[in-house]
Short mmCIF file of C-alpha atoms in Angstrom, two decimals:
data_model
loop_
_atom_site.label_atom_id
_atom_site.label_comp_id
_atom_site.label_asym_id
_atom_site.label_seq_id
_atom_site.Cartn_x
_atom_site.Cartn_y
_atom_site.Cartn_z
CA UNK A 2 -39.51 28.60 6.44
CA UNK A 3 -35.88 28.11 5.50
CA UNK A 4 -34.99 27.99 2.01
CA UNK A 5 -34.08 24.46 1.36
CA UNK A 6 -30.46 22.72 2.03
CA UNK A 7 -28.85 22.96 -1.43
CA UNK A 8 -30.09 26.53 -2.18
CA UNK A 9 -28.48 27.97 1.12
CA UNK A 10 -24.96 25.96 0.20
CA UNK A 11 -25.10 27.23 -3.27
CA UNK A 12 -25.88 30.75 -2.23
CA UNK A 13 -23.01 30.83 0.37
CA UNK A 14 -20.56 29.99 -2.90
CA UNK A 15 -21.98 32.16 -5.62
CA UNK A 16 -22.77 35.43 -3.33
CA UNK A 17 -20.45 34.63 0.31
CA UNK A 18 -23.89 34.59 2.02
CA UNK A 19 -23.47 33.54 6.13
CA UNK A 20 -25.14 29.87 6.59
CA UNK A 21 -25.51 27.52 9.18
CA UNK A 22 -24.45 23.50 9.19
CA UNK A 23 -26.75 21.41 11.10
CA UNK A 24 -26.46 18.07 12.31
CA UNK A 25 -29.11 16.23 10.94
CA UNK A 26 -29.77 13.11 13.85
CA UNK A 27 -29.07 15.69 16.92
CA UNK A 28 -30.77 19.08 15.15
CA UNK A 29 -27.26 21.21 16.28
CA UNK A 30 -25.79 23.70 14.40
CA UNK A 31 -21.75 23.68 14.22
CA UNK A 32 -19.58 25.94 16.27
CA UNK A 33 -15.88 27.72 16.33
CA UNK A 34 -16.20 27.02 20.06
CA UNK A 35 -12.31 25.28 20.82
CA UNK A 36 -12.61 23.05 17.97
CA UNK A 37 -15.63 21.90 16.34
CA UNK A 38 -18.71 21.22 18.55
CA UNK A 39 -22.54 20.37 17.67
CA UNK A 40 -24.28 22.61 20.02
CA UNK A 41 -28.28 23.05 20.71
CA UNK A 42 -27.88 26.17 22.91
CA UNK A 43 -30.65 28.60 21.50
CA UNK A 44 -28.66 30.07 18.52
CA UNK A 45 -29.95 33.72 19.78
CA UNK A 46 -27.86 33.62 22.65
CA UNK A 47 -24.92 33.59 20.07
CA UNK A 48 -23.17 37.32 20.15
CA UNK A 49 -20.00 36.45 17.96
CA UNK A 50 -20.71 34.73 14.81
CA UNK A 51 -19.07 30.99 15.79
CA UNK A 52 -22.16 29.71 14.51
CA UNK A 53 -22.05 31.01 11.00
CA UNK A 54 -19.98 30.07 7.98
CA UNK A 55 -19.28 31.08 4.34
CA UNK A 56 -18.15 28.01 2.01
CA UNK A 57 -15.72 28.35 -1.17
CA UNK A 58 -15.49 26.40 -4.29
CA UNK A 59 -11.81 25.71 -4.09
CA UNK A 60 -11.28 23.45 -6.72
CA UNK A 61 -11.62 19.57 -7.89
CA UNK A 62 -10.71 16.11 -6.56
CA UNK A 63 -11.67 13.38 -9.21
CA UNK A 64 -14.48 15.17 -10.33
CA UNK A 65 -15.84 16.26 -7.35
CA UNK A 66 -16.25 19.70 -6.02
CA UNK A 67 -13.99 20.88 -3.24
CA UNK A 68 -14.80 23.40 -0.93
CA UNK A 69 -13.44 24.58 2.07
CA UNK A 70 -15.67 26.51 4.94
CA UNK A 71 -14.55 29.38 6.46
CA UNK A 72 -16.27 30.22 9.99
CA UNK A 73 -16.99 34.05 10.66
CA UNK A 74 -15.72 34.14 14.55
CA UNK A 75 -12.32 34.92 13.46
CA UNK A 76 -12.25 34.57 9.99
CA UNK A 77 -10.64 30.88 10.35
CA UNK A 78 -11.16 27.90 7.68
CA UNK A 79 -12.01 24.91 9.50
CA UNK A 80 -8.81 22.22 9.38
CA UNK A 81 -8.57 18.49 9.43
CA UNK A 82 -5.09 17.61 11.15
CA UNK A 83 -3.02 16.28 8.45
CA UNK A 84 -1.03 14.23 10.48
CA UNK A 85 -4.07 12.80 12.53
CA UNK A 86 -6.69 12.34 10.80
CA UNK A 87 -9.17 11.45 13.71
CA UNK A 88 -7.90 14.60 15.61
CA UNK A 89 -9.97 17.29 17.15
CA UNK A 90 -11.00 19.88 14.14
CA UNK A 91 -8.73 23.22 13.66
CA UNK A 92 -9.16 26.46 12.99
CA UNK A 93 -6.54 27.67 10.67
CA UNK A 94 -5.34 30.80 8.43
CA UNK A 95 -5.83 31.29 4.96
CA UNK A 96 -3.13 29.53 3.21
CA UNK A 97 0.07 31.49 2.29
CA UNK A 98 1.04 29.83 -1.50
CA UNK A 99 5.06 30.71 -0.89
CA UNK A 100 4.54 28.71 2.33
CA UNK A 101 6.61 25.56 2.20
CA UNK A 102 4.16 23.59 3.49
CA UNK A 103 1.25 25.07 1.79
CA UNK A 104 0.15 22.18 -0.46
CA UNK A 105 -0.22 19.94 2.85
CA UNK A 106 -1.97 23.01 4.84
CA UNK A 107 -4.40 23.36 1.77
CA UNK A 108 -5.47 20.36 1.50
CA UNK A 109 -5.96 19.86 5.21
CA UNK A 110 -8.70 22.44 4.78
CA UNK A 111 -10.50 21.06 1.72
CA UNK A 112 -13.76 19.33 2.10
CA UNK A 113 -16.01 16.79 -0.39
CA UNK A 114 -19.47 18.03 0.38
CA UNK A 115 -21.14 14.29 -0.60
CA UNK A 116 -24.92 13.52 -0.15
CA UNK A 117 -26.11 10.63 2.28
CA UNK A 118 -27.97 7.84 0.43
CA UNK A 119 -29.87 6.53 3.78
CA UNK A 120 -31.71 9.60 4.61
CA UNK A 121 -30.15 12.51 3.01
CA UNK A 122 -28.15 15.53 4.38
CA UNK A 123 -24.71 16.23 3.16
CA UNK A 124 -21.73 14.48 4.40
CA UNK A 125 -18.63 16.94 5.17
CA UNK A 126 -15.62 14.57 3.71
CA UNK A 127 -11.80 15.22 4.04
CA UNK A 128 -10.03 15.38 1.41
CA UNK A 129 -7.23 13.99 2.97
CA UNK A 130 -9.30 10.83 4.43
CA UNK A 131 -12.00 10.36 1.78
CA UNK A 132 -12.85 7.26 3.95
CA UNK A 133 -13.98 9.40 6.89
CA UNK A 134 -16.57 11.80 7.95
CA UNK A 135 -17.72 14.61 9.78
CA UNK A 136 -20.01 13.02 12.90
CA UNK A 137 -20.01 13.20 16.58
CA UNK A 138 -17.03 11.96 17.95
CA UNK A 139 -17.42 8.23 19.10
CA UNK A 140 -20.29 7.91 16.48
CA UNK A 141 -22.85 8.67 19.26
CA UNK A 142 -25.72 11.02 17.86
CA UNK A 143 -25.67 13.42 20.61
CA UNK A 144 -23.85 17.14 20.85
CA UNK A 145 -20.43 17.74 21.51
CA UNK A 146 -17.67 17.28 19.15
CA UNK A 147 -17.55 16.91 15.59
CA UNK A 148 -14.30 14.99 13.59
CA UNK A 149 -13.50 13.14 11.28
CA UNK A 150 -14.08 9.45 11.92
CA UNK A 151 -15.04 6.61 9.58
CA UNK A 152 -18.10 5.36 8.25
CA UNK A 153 -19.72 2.17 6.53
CA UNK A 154 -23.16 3.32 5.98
CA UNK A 155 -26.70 2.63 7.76
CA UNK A 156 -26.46 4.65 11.44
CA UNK A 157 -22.90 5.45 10.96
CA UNK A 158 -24.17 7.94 7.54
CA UNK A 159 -27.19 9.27 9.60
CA UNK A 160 -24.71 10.48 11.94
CA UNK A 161 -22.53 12.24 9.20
CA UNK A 162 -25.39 13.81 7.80
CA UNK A 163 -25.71 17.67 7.95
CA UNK A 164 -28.14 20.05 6.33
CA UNK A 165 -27.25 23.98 5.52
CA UNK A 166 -29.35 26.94 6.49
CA UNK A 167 -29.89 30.36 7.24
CA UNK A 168 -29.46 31.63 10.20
CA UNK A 169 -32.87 32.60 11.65
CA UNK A 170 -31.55 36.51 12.45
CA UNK A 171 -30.71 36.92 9.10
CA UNK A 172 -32.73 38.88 6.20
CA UNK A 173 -34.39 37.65 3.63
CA UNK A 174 -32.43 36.95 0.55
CA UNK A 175 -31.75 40.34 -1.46
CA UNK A 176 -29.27 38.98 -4.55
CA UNK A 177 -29.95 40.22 -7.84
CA UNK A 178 -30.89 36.22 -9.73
CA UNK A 179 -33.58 35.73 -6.33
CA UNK A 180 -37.10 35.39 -8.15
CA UNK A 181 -40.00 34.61 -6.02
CA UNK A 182 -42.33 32.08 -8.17
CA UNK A 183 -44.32 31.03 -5.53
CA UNK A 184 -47.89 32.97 -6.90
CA UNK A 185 -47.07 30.93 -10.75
CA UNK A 186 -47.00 27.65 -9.07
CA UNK A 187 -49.84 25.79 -10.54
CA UNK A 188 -50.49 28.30 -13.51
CA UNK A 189 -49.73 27.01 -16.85
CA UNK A 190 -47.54 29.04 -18.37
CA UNK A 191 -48.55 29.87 -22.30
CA UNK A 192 -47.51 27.29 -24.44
CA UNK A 193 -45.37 25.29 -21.74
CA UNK A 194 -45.39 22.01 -19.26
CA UNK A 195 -46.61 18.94 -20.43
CA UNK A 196 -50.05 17.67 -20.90
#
């Protein structure tokens, strides 16, 4: 068993652990493979780490979290194209500040990770187009790529919904806050819980 969605995202941003995004509706995982594709090749066929991703906290956008996701192929932060939104996904560099177009390049790589009301999953949001979504392109809920396109809810947010885990090579967690509680479920603790 995986650990569950929001433990693997939050353990990628506190400790840089490797995760990988599914796609809720189709069950792919995301790829650096040209741009951004859902694949459902078996992931152990997968030599070069184009599968696997390491998400930082970079900041706030109206009081939401904004994080951008780094994939491990070639150490490359996935990209929205900031002069097409609806464009095929990038791969870019880390952002150099004394660039002159740096705040425009950031922000191309900065992400709302938002959850889906309909049937839950995270949606991967732009920054840059807040009313657009990470899904297959031509909202069809099969593999191939993922972009940004928009969304009005019902089918359209099941098909922007992704989940995060770890990849199924990888060893079991080792950080120094992990704290198995699975043999105290059920025992009351002294003098806690409710009655």
């Amino acid at each position: 068993m995986f650990p569950n969605t929001l433990d693997t995202f939050v353990s990628s941003v506190r400790h840089g652990k490797e995760m990988m995004i599914i796609h809720r509706v189709t069950g792919g995982y995301l790829t650096h493979n040209g741009d951004l594709q859902i694949e459902t090749d078996p992931v152990e066929n997968i030599d070069n780490k184009r599968h696997l991703w390491v998400v930082q906290l970079d900041g706030y956008y109206k009081n939401n979290a904004v994080y951008t996701f780094q994939n491990k192929r070639e150490d490359k932060y996935l990209s929205v194209n900031p002069d097409n939104i609806r464009d095929g996904m990038r791969f870019t560099d880390r952002v150099d500040p004394k660039d002159p177009d740096a705040a425009k390049k950031a922000n191309a790589q900065r992400f709302l990770v938002l959850p889906v009301c309909s049937n839950g999953g995270y949606a991967l949001v732009p920054v840059l187009g807040t009313a657009y979504a990470l899904m297959p392109m031509g909202n069809r809920a099969e593999p191939g790529c993922d972009r940004p396109l928009p969304h009005w809810g019902g089918q359209s947010s099941d098909n922007s919904s992704h989940d995060f885990t770890r990849a199924p090579n990888q060893p079991e967690r080792e950080d120094p806050t992990d704290r198995d509680i699975t043999g105290s479920v059920g025992a009351q603790a002294p003098g806690g819980g409710s009655h």
